[in-house]
Amino acid sequence: MPDPILRTRGVTKAFHGIPALADVSLAVERGEIHAICGENGAGKSTLMNVLSGVHPASSYEGSLEFDGRTVAFRSVPDSERAGIAIIHQELSLVPHLSIAENIHLGSEITRMGVIDWERTNQHAAELLERVGLSESPATKVRDLGIGQQQLVEIAKALAKPVRLLILDEPTAALGGADSDRLIALVRHLRDQGMTCIVISHKLREVLDLADTITVLRDGRTADTIRRDDADRSEGRIIRAMVGRDIASLFPPRERDIGEELLRVEGWTVRHPSDHDRVVVDHADISVRAGEIVGLAGLVGAGRTELALSLFGRSYGSSASGRVFKNGVEVRLRTIDDAIRHGLAYATEDRRRLGLNLIGDIQKNVSAAALERLTRVGLVDELREHKVADAYRYKMNIKAPSVRAVTGSLSGGNQQKIVLAKWLFTSADVIILDEPTRGIDVGARYEIYGIINELAAQGKGIVVISSDLPEILGLSDRIYAVAGGRITGETLRRDATQELLMSLIGAAGSVG
Ligand SMILES: Nc1ncnc2c1ncn2[C@@H]1O[C@H](COP(=O)(O)OP(=O)(O)OP(=O)(O)O)[C@@H](O)[C@H]1O
Ligand SMILES: [Mg+2]
């Protein structure tokens, strides 16, 4: 007997007259894991924001039913009182506060008007145990890895009387082991009776985890796939998402590898505040023209720190080692130095480092390459517009125009703008840090195509990715990184997933 805990009927919502959700009717069964899939901009987060009161009932058409009652949330606290908690796509913890403080932010445990720290910490410790995080509640959130932060977010949600837990791309930023841990936790919560909605672009994960899968396409429900359906496949999800089959995940490419562009020798970097800690340890890497080099490793292996410190010392302290550009030793002391010497670095942390969220798409795309658009001291706005529009078309960026405010775009579409910004620079060595994080399968293919095109133009590309199939599908040559060191180097044709897993120290931890 179906027993939905949540039902939406005809939910329709537009932003400035542009439809984001159109007549969405969704039924989530009590105690199930319900996955939502769809292209970037399909309306997944918007639908979740409707369910959790981020978008108040007055801002959309249609109705919600929760636990057998019609509800009209006016705010997030409204939905929380009903028993719905959401963990957003972009985590919202306060870095300089402790785990316990973050968990109880907004729902402080007080005694006679004063925060009761003993009970706060004790309650936090219980919640941490429930999510399987063995950290002291007093630990500052900034000292946690992203996987641990995600667990704190769940602990925070569980501090409230939650019966429906919504997770918006919880594993997007996680590597193998962290991701496995989170998935096990979601299953465990489900087995204890919690209903969970999970948004994800990782289709294998979705098929494995979800009882029911709803696919949204252009704000509409395109397909619903149940546990016992005969066809439960990636192919079916993709067809519903993009309306066609995708034969291969990686576009074909002609390789033409030339001279060495960048060589780094003995690169060593210490932690910015904890100077005894060596974060990058005597790394030697090189990139040739036309070559795609993969940096494989687990989250936290030191790959981002290596890239950031090379990119004008944007990370760490007392960086040492030698850097050669086109055979000549160079010093890259600032980001300007790095850009002048032809380096680009597209960040994995789009909200903090990558984008001006209040600026429009056009300004963001041109921001790192204004010299390419400037004539006699003036930015040629017409060309700027054309360039941004070409990327919008090529990468299928979902926005009404390149004048749209970047912060109003869906997560995956913001990620595409970070890439466009750095792909448009005149750099000849481009470091891409987790380039397809949160990007749907269709758009991923387009982005791989652009990466291939840049290599064909003779640029050297470094791809940092925690997704081994992506590293294997794209790279010509692969470095394995673990504990801040290069632990191995292999040509693509000699590499296997097993070899890389053992080199990055993941053997046995990833399924
Ligand atoms: N606050 C907002 N203002 C204007 N437009 C918005 C706002 N929030 C979402 N949109 C638009 O609504 C559409 C759906 O966005 P949504 O964030 O729901 O997509 P999504 O399916 O979660 O995509 P992704 O996989 O990239 O996270 C997009 O076109 C987006 O630009
Ligand atoms: Mg989203």
Coordinates of C-alpha atoms and ligand atoms in Angstrom, one line a residue:
M1 CA 0.0 0.0 0.0
P2 CA 1.6 3.3 -1.0
D3 CA 1.9 5.6 2.0
P4 CA 3.4 8.9 1.0
I5 CA 4.8 11.1 3.7
L6 CA 5.1 14.0 1.2
R7 CA 3.1 14.9 -1.9
T8 CA 3.4 17.9 -4.1
R9 CA 0.6 18.8 -6.5
G10 CA 1.1 20.9 -9.5
V11 CA 3.9 23.0 -8.1
T12 CA 4.8 25.7 -10.5
K13 CA 7.3 28.5 -9.9
A14 CA 9.0 31.1 -12.0
F15 CA 11.8 33.6 -11.4
H16 CA 11.3 37.0 -13.0
G17 CA 8.8 35.3 -15.4
I18 CA 11.1 32.5 -16.3
P19 CA 9.7 29.1 -15.3
A20 CA 11.8 27.0 -13.0
L21 CA 9.2 24.4 -12.0
A22 CA 6.2 23.5 -14.1
D23 CA 3.4 21.4 -12.6
V24 CA 5.5 19.1 -10.5
S25 CA 3.7 16.4 -8.8
L26 CA 5.9 14.2 -6.6
A27 CA 5.1 11.5 -4.1
V28 CA 7.7 10.4 -1.6
E29 CA 6.9 7.2 0.3
R30 CA 7.4 7.0 4.1
G31 CA 10.8 5.5 4.9
E32 CA 12.3 5.5 1.4
I33 CA 15.3 7.0 -0.2
H34 CA 14.0 9.1 -3.1
A35 CA 16.6 10.4 -5.5
I36 CA 16.1 13.4 -7.7
C37 CA 18.1 13.6 -10.9
G38 CA 18.2 16.1 -13.8
E39 CA 20.4 18.4 -15.8
N40 CA 21.9 21.5 -14.3
G41 CA 19.2 24.0 -14.0
A42 CA 16.4 21.4 -14.2
G43 CA 14.8 22.7 -11.0
K44 CA 16.0 20.2 -8.4
S45 CA 17.2 22.7 -5.8
T46 CA 14.3 25.0 -6.4
L47 CA 11.9 22.1 -5.7
M48 CA 13.7 21.3 -2.5
N49 CA 13.6 25.0 -1.5
V50 CA 9.9 24.8 -2.0
L51 CA 9.6 21.7 0.3
S52 CA 11.7 23.3 3.0
G53 CA 10.1 26.7 3.1
V54 CA 13.1 28.6 1.6
H55 CA 10.6 29.7 -1.1
P56 CA 7.4 30.6 0.9
A57 CA 4.1 29.2 -0.1
S58 CA 3.1 32.6 -1.5
S59 CA 5.8 32.5 -4.1
Y60 CA 4.6 29.5 -6.1
E61 CA 1.4 27.8 -7.3
G62 CA 0.3 24.3 -6.3
S63 CA 0.1 22.6 -3.0
L64 CA 2.1 20.5 -0.5
E65 CA 0.9 17.7 1.7
F66 CA 3.1 16.4 4.5
D67 CA 2.2 13.5 6.7
G68 CA -1.4 13.6 5.5
R69 CA -2.0 17.3 6.1
T70 CA -1.9 20.2 3.6
V71 CA 0.9 22.5 4.6
A72 CA 1.9 26.0 3.5
F73 CA 5.3 26.9 4.8
R74 CA 6.1 30.6 5.1
S75 CA 9.7 30.1 6.2
V76 CA 12.4 27.5 7.0
P77 CA 11.5 27.3 10.7
D78 CA 7.9 26.5 9.6
S79 CA 9.1 23.4 7.7
E80 CA 11.5 22.4 10.5
R81 CA 8.6 22.5 13.0
A82 CA 6.7 20.1 10.6
G83 CA 9.8 17.8 10.6
I84 CA 11.6 18.6 7.3
A85 CA 15.3 19.4 7.3
I86 CA 17.4 20.4 4.3
I87 CA 21.2 20.3 3.8
H88 CA 21.9 22.7 0.9
Q89 CA 24.2 22.1 -2.0
E90 CA 26.6 24.8 -0.7
L91 CA 27.4 23.9 3.0
S92 CA 26.5 26.6 5.4
L93 CA 28.6 25.9 8.5
V94 CA 30.4 28.8 10.2
P95 CA 34.2 27.9 9.9
H96 CA 35.4 29.7 13.0
L97 CA 32.8 28.2 15.3
S98 CA 33.1 24.8 17.0
I99 CA 31.1 21.7 15.9
A100 CA 28.8 22.0 18.9
E101 CA 28.2 25.7 18.3
N102 CA 27.4 25.0 14.6
I103 CA 25.0 22.2 15.5
H104 CA 23.1 24.3 17.9
L105 CA 23.2 27.6 16.0
G106 CA 19.7 28.9 16.0
S107 CA 18.4 26.2 18.4
E108 CA 20.6 27.0 21.4
I109 CA 20.1 24.9 24.6
T110 CA 19.7 27.5 27.3
R111 CA 19.2 27.4 31.1
M112 CA 17.6 30.6 32.5
G113 CA 18.5 32.5 29.4
V114 CA 22.2 31.4 29.3
I115 CA 23.6 28.8 26.9
D116 CA 24.1 25.6 28.8
W117 CA 27.5 24.5 27.4
E118 CA 27.6 21.2 29.3
R119 CA 24.3 20.0 27.7
T120 CA 25.1 21.6 24.4
N121 CA 28.4 19.7 24.2
Q122 CA 26.9 16.5 25.4
H123 CA 24.0 16.6 23.0
A124 CA 26.5 17.4 20.2
A125 CA 28.6 14.4 21.2
E126 CA 25.5 12.2 21.0
L127 CA 24.7 13.5 17.5
L128 CA 28.3 13.1 16.3
E129 CA 28.2 9.5 17.5
R130 CA 24.9 9.0 15.6
V131 CA 26.5 10.1 12.3
G132 CA 29.8 8.3 13.0
L133 CA 32.1 11.2 13.4
S134 CA 34.8 10.8 16.0
E135 CA 35.8 14.4 16.6
S136 CA 35.4 16.4 19.8
P137 CA 32.4 18.8 19.7
A138 CA 34.9 21.6 20.6
T139 CA 36.8 21.2 17.3
K140 CA 36.5 24.2 15.0
V141 CA 34.7 23.5 11.8
R142 CA 37.5 25.0 9.7
D143 CA 39.8 22.2 10.9
L144 CA 37.6 19.5 9.4
G145 CA 37.7 18.0 6.0
I146 CA 34.8 18.5 3.7
G147 CA 33.5 14.9 4.3
Q148 CA 33.5 15.6 8.0
Q149 CA 31.7 18.9 7.5
Q150 CA 29.0 17.1 5.6
L151 CA 28.5 14.8 8.6
V152 CA 28.3 17.8 10.9
E153 CA 25.6 19.2 8.7
I154 CA 23.6 16.0 9.1
A155 CA 24.2 16.0 12.8
K156 CA 22.8 19.5 12.8
A157 CA 19.7 18.4 11.0
L158 CA 19.3 15.5 13.4
A159 CA 19.3 17.9 16.3
K160 CA 15.8 18.8 15.2
P161 CA 12.8 16.4 15.2
V162 CA 13.3 15.6 11.5
R163 CA 11.3 13.0 9.7
L164 CA 12.2 14.0 6.1
L165 CA 15.8 14.8 5.4
I166 CA 16.7 16.5 2.2
L167 CA 20.3 16.3 1.0
D168 CA 21.2 18.4 -2.1
E169 CA 24.3 16.8 -3.8
P170 CA 25.8 15.6 -0.5
T171 CA 28.6 13.6 -2.2
A172 CA 29.5 16.0 -5.0
A173 CA 32.6 17.3 -3.1
L174 CA 33.5 13.9 -1.5
G175 CA 36.0 11.4 -2.6
G176 CA 35.6 7.6 -2.5
A177 CA 35.9 6.8 1.2
D178 CA 34.0 9.9 2.5
S179 CA 31.3 9.4 0.0
D180 CA 30.9 5.7 0.9
R181 CA 30.6 6.7 4.6
L182 CA 27.9 9.2 3.9
I183 CA 25.9 6.8 1.8
A184 CA 26.1 4.2 4.5
L185 CA 24.8 6.8 7.0
V186 CA 21.9 7.7 4.7
R187 CA 21.0 4.0 4.4
H188 CA 21.3 3.6 8.1
L189 CA 19.0 6.5 8.8
R190 CA 16.5 5.1 6.3
D191 CA 16.6 1.7 8.0
Q192 CA 15.7 3.5 11.3
G193 CA 12.6 4.9 9.6
M194 CA 13.8 8.3 8.3
T195 CA 12.6 9.4 4.8
C196 CA 15.4 10.9 2.7
I197 CA 15.4 12.8 -0.6
V198 CA 18.9 12.9 -2.2
I199 CA 19.9 14.9 -5.2
S200 CA 22.9 13.6 -7.1
H201 CA 24.6 13.7 -10.5
K202 CA 26.4 10.5 -9.8
L203 CA 24.1 8.1 -11.5
R204 CA 25.7 4.8 -10.3
E205 CA 25.3 6.1 -6.8
V206 CA 21.7 6.9 -7.4
L207 CA 20.9 3.5 -8.8
D208 CA 22.6 1.8 -5.9
L209 CA 21.1 4.0 -3.1
A210 CA 17.6 5.0 -4.1
D211 CA 14.4 3.2 -3.7
T212 CA 12.7 5.6 -6.1
I213 CA 14.2 8.0 -8.7
T214 CA 12.4 11.0 -10.1
V215 CA 13.9 12.7 -13.1
L216 CA 13.2 16.4 -13.6
R217 CA 13.7 18.0 -17.0
D218 CA 13.1 21.7 -17.6
G219 CA 11.1 21.9 -14.4
R220 CA 8.8 19.0 -15.2
T221 CA 8.8 15.4 -14.0
A222 CA 10.2 13.5 -16.9
D223 CA 10.3 9.9 -15.4
T224 CA 9.8 8.0 -12.2
I225 CA 11.8 4.8 -11.7
R226 CA 10.9 2.4 -9.0
R227 CA 12.9 -0.3 -7.2
D228 CA 11.1 -3.2 -9.0
D229 CA 11.0 -1.6 -12.5
A230 CA 12.4 -3.9 -15.2
D231 CA 14.6 -1.0 -16.6
R232 CA 16.5 0.6 -13.9
S233 CA 19.6 1.8 -15.7
E234 CA 21.9 4.8 -16.2
G235 CA 20.6 4.9 -19.8
R236 CA 17.0 5.3 -18.7
I237 CA 17.9 8.2 -16.3
I238 CA 20.0 9.9 -19.0
R239 CA 17.3 9.6 -21.6
A240 CA 14.8 11.2 -19.3
M241 CA 17.3 13.9 -18.3
V242 CA 18.5 15.0 -21.7
G243 CA 16.0 13.4 -24.0
R244 CA 18.5 11.3 -25.9
D245 CA 21.1 8.6 -25.4
I246 CA 24.7 9.4 -24.7
A247 CA 26.8 6.7 -26.3
S248 CA 30.2 7.5 -24.7
L249 CA 31.2 9.7 -21.7
F250 CA 34.4 10.9 -23.4
P251 CA 34.6 12.5 -26.8
P252 CA 37.3 11.1 -29.1
R253 CA 40.6 13.0 -29.4
E254 CA 43.7 13.2 -31.6
R255 CA 46.8 13.4 -29.5
D256 CA 49.7 15.7 -30.6
I257 CA 52.1 16.2 -27.7
G258 CA 54.9 18.7 -28.1
E259 CA 57.5 20.6 -26.0
E260 CA 57.5 20.8 -22.2
L261 CA 55.6 23.9 -21.1
L262 CA 55.9 23.7 -17.3
R263 CA 58.2 21.8 -15.0
V264 CA 58.2 21.9 -11.3
E265 CA 61.0 20.5 -9.2
G266 CA 61.1 19.7 -5.5
W267 CA 58.1 21.8 -4.8
T268 CA 57.5 21.9 -1.0
V269 CA 54.9 23.9 0.8
R270 CA 54.1 24.2 4.5
H271 CA 50.7 24.7 6.1
P272 CA 49.8 28.5 6.3
S273 CA 49.5 28.6 10.1
D274 CA 50.9 25.3 11.3
H275 CA 54.5 25.8 9.9
D276 CA 55.7 22.4 11.0
R277 CA 53.3 20.7 8.8
V278 CA 54.5 19.9 5.2
V279 CA 51.5 19.8 3.0
V280 CA 53.3 19.4 -0.4
D281 CA 56.5 17.4 -0.1
H282 CA 59.1 17.7 -2.9
A283 CA 56.7 17.3 -5.8
D284 CA 58.1 17.0 -9.3
I285 CA 55.7 17.4 -12.1
S286 CA 55.7 18.5 -15.7
V287 CA 53.2 19.3 -18.5
R288 CA 53.9 19.3 -22.2
A289 CA 52.1 21.2 -25.0
G290 CA 49.0 19.4 -26.1
E291 CA 49.1 17.1 -23.1
I292 CA 46.4 16.4 -20.5
V293 CA 47.9 15.4 -17.2
G294 CA 45.8 14.0 -14.4
L295 CA 46.5 14.4 -10.7
A296 CA 44.7 11.5 -9.1
G297 CA 44.3 11.4 -5.3
L298 CA 41.9 11.3 -2.4
V299 CA 40.3 14.5 -1.1
G300 CA 42.9 16.0 1.2
A301 CA 45.9 14.5 -0.6
G302 CA 47.5 17.9 -1.2
R303 CA 46.6 18.3 -4.9
T304 CA 44.7 21.6 -4.5
E305 CA 47.4 22.9 -2.2
L306 CA 50.0 22.0 -4.9
A307 CA 48.1 23.8 -7.5
L308 CA 47.2 26.9 -5.4
S309 CA 50.7 27.3 -4.2
L310 CA 52.1 27.2 -7.8
F311 CA 49.5 29.6 -8.8
G312 CA 51.2 32.7 -7.4
R313 CA 51.5 31.2 -3.9
S314 CA 47.8 31.4 -3.3
Y315 CA 48.2 28.9 -0.5
G316 CA 50.6 28.0 2.2
S317 CA 53.8 29.4 3.6
S318 CA 57.5 29.1 2.7
A319 CA 57.0 27.5 -0.7
S320 CA 60.3 26.2 -2.1
G321 CA 61.4 24.4 -5.2
R322 CA 62.0 25.4 -8.8
V323 CA 59.5 26.3 -11.5
F324 CA 60.4 26.3 -15.2
K325 CA 58.2 27.8 -17.9
N326 CA 59.2 26.9 -21.5
G327 CA 62.6 25.8 -20.1
V328 CA 63.3 29.1 -18.3
E329 CA 63.2 29.3 -14.5
V330 CA 60.5 31.7 -13.3
R331 CA 59.3 33.0 -9.9
L332 CA 55.6 33.2 -9.5
R333 CA 55.2 35.2 -6.3
T334 CA 51.7 36.6 -6.9
I335 CA 48.6 35.6 -8.9
D336 CA 49.5 38.3 -11.4
D337 CA 53.0 36.8 -11.9
A338 CA 51.3 33.4 -12.5
I339 CA 48.8 34.8 -15.0
R340 CA 51.6 36.8 -16.8
H341 CA 53.6 33.6 -17.2
G342 CA 50.6 31.9 -18.8
L343 CA 49.1 29.9 -15.9
A344 CA 45.5 29.6 -15.1
Y345 CA 43.8 27.8 -12.2
A346 CA 40.1 27.1 -12.2
T347 CA 39.1 26.6 -8.6
E348 CA 37.0 23.8 -7.0
D349 CA 35.7 26.3 -4.5
R350 CA 33.5 28.5 -6.8
R351 CA 31.7 30.4 -4.2
R352 CA 34.7 31.5 -2.1
L353 CA 37.3 31.9 -4.8
G354 CA 36.0 31.5 -8.2
L355 CA 33.2 33.9 -8.9
N356 CA 31.8 37.3 -8.3
L357 CA 28.3 36.2 -7.4
I358 CA 26.7 39.6 -7.6
G359 CA 28.3 40.3 -11.0
D360 CA 26.7 39.1 -14.3
I361 CA 27.9 36.1 -16.3
Q362 CA 29.6 38.3 -18.9
K363 CA 31.8 40.1 -16.3
N364 CA 32.7 36.8 -14.7
V365 CA 33.7 35.1 -17.9
S366 CA 36.0 38.1 -18.9
A367 CA 37.4 38.8 -15.4
A368 CA 40.7 36.9 -15.8
A369 CA 41.4 37.9 -19.4
L370 CA 40.4 41.6 -19.7
E371 CA 43.6 42.3 -21.7
R372 CA 42.2 40.1 -24.5
L373 CA 39.2 42.4 -24.6
T374 CA 40.7 45.8 -24.0
R375 CA 41.5 48.3 -26.7
V376 CA 43.1 51.6 -25.9
G377 CA 42.3 51.1 -22.3
L378 CA 38.6 50.3 -22.8
V379 CA 36.9 47.0 -22.5
D380 CA 35.2 46.2 -25.8
E381 CA 31.8 45.3 -24.3
L382 CA 30.4 44.0 -27.5
R383 CA 33.1 41.5 -27.8
E384 CA 32.9 40.7 -24.2
H385 CA 29.2 39.9 -24.7
K386 CA 29.9 37.8 -27.7
V387 CA 32.6 35.8 -26.0
A388 CA 30.4 35.1 -22.9
D389 CA 27.5 34.2 -25.1
A390 CA 29.6 31.8 -27.1
Y391 CA 30.5 30.0 -23.9
R392 CA 26.9 30.1 -22.7
Y393 CA 25.9 28.3 -25.9
K394 CA 28.8 25.9 -26.0
M395 CA 28.5 24.8 -22.4
N396 CA 24.8 24.9 -22.3
I397 CA 24.8 27.4 -19.4
K398 CA 21.2 27.7 -18.4
A399 CA 20.5 31.4 -18.0
P400 CA 18.2 33.9 -19.7
S401 CA 21.2 35.9 -21.0
V402 CA 24.8 36.6 -20.1
R403 CA 23.5 39.6 -18.2
A404 CA 22.0 37.3 -15.6
V405 CA 23.4 37.6 -12.1
T406 CA 25.8 34.7 -11.5
G407 CA 24.6 34.0 -8.0
S408 CA 21.1 33.3 -9.2
L409 CA 22.3 30.4 -11.4
S410 CA 22.0 26.7 -10.4
G411 CA 25.1 25.2 -8.8
G412 CA 26.3 23.3 -11.9
N413 CA 25.8 26.4 -14.1
Q414 CA 27.9 28.5 -11.8
Q415 CA 30.6 25.8 -12.1
K416 CA 30.5 26.1 -15.8
I417 CA 31.2 29.8 -15.5
V418 CA 34.3 29.2 -13.4
L419 CA 35.5 27.0 -16.2
A420 CA 34.6 29.5 -19.0
K421 CA 36.4 32.2 -17.1
W422 CA 39.7 30.3 -17.1
L423 CA 39.3 28.7 -20.4
F424 CA 39.0 32.1 -22.0
T425 CA 42.4 33.4 -20.6
S426 CA 45.3 33.3 -22.9
A427 CA 47.1 30.9 -20.5
D428 CA 48.9 28.0 -22.0
V429 CA 49.0 25.9 -18.8
I430 CA 45.5 25.4 -17.4
I431 CA 45.0 23.7 -14.1
L432 CA 41.4 22.5 -13.6
D433 CA 40.5 21.6 -10.0
E434 CA 37.6 19.1 -10.0
P435 CA 36.2 20.6 -13.2
T436 CA 33.0 18.6 -13.3
R437 CA 32.0 18.7 -9.7
G438 CA 28.2 19.0 -9.7
I439 CA 27.9 19.0 -13.5
D440 CA 25.4 16.8 -15.2
V441 CA 26.4 14.0 -17.5
G442 CA 25.5 15.8 -20.7
A443 CA 27.4 19.0 -19.9
R444 CA 30.3 16.9 -18.7
Y445 CA 30.8 15.6 -22.2
E446 CA 30.7 19.1 -23.6
I447 CA 33.4 20.2 -21.0
Y448 CA 35.6 17.3 -21.9
G449 CA 35.3 18.3 -25.5
I450 CA 36.4 21.9 -24.6
I451 CA 39.4 20.5 -22.7
N452 CA 40.4 18.3 -25.7
E453 CA 40.1 21.4 -28.0
L454 CA 42.4 23.4 -25.7
A455 CA 44.9 20.5 -25.8
A456 CA 44.7 20.4 -29.6
Q457 CA 45.5 24.1 -29.6
G458 CA 48.8 23.2 -27.9
K459 CA 47.9 24.1 -24.3
G460 CA 49.0 21.9 -21.4
I461 CA 46.1 20.9 -19.2
V462 CA 46.4 19.6 -15.6
V463 CA 43.2 18.0 -14.3
I464 CA 42.7 17.4 -10.6
S465 CA 39.9 14.9 -10.0
S466 CA 38.9 12.5 -7.3
D467 CA 36.9 10.6 -9.9
L468 CA 39.2 7.9 -11.2
P469 CA 37.1 7.1 -14.3
E470 CA 37.3 10.8 -15.2
I471 CA 41.1 10.8 -14.8
L472 CA 41.4 7.7 -16.8
G473 CA 39.1 8.9 -19.5
L474 CA 40.8 12.3 -20.0
S475 CA 44.5 12.0 -19.3
D476 CA 47.5 11.2 -21.3
R477 CA 49.7 10.8 -18.3
I478 CA 48.8 10.5 -14.6
Y479 CA 50.5 11.4 -11.3
A480 CA 49.2 9.8 -8.2
V481 CA 49.3 12.0 -5.1
A482 CA 49.0 10.9 -1.5
G483 CA 50.0 12.6 1.7
G484 CA 51.4 15.6 -0.2
R485 CA 53.8 13.5 -2.2
I486 CA 53.8 12.2 -5.8
T487 CA 53.5 8.5 -5.2
G488 CA 53.6 7.4 -8.8
E489 CA 53.5 8.4 -12.4
T490 CA 52.0 6.4 -15.3
L491 CA 51.1 6.8 -18.9
R492 CA 47.4 6.5 -19.5
R493 CA 47.9 3.3 -21.5
D494 CA 49.6 1.6 -18.6
A495 CA 47.1 2.8 -16.0
T496 CA 44.3 0.9 -14.5
Q497 CA 41.8 1.8 -11.8
E498 CA 43.4 -0.8 -9.5
L499 CA 46.9 0.6 -10.0
L500 CA 45.8 4.1 -9.3
M501 CA 43.9 3.1 -6.2
S502 CA 46.9 1.4 -4.7
L503 CA 49.1 4.4 -5.6
I504 CA 46.8 7.0 -4.0
G505 CA 46.3 4.9 -0.9
A506 CA 42.7 4.0 -1.6
A507 CA 43.1 0.3 -2.1
G508 CA 40.3 -1.4 -0.2
S509 CA 38.4 1.8 0.6
V510 CA 36.7 2.4 -2.7
G511 CA 34.2 -0.1 -4.1
Ligands
LIG1 N1 17.1 32.9 -6.7 C1 17.0 32.7 -8.0 N2 16.8 33.8 -8.9 C2 16.7 33.6 -10.2 N3 16.7 32.4 -10.8 C3 16.9 31.3 -10.1 C4 17.0 31.4 -8.6 N4 17.2 30.2 -8.2 C5 17.1 29.3 -9.2 N5 16.9 30.0 -10.4 C6 16.8 29.5 -11.7 O1 15.9 28.4 -11.7 C7 16.4 27.3 -12.5 C8 16.5 26.0 -11.7 O2 17.6 26.1 -10.8 P1 17.9 25.0 -9.7 O3 18.9 25.6 -8.8 O4 16.7 24.5 -9.2 O5 18.6 23.9 -10.7 P2 19.2 22.5 -10.2 O6 18.4 21.4 -10.9 O7 19.4 22.4 -8.8 O8 20.6 22.5 -11.0 P3 22.1 22.0 -10.5 O9 22.3 20.6 -10.8 O10 23.0 22.9 -11.4 O11 22.3 22.4 -9.1 C9 17.7 27.8 -13.1 O12 17.5 28.3 -14.4 C10 18.2 28.9 -12.2 O13 18.9 29.9 -12.8
MG2 MG 21.0 22.4 -7.5

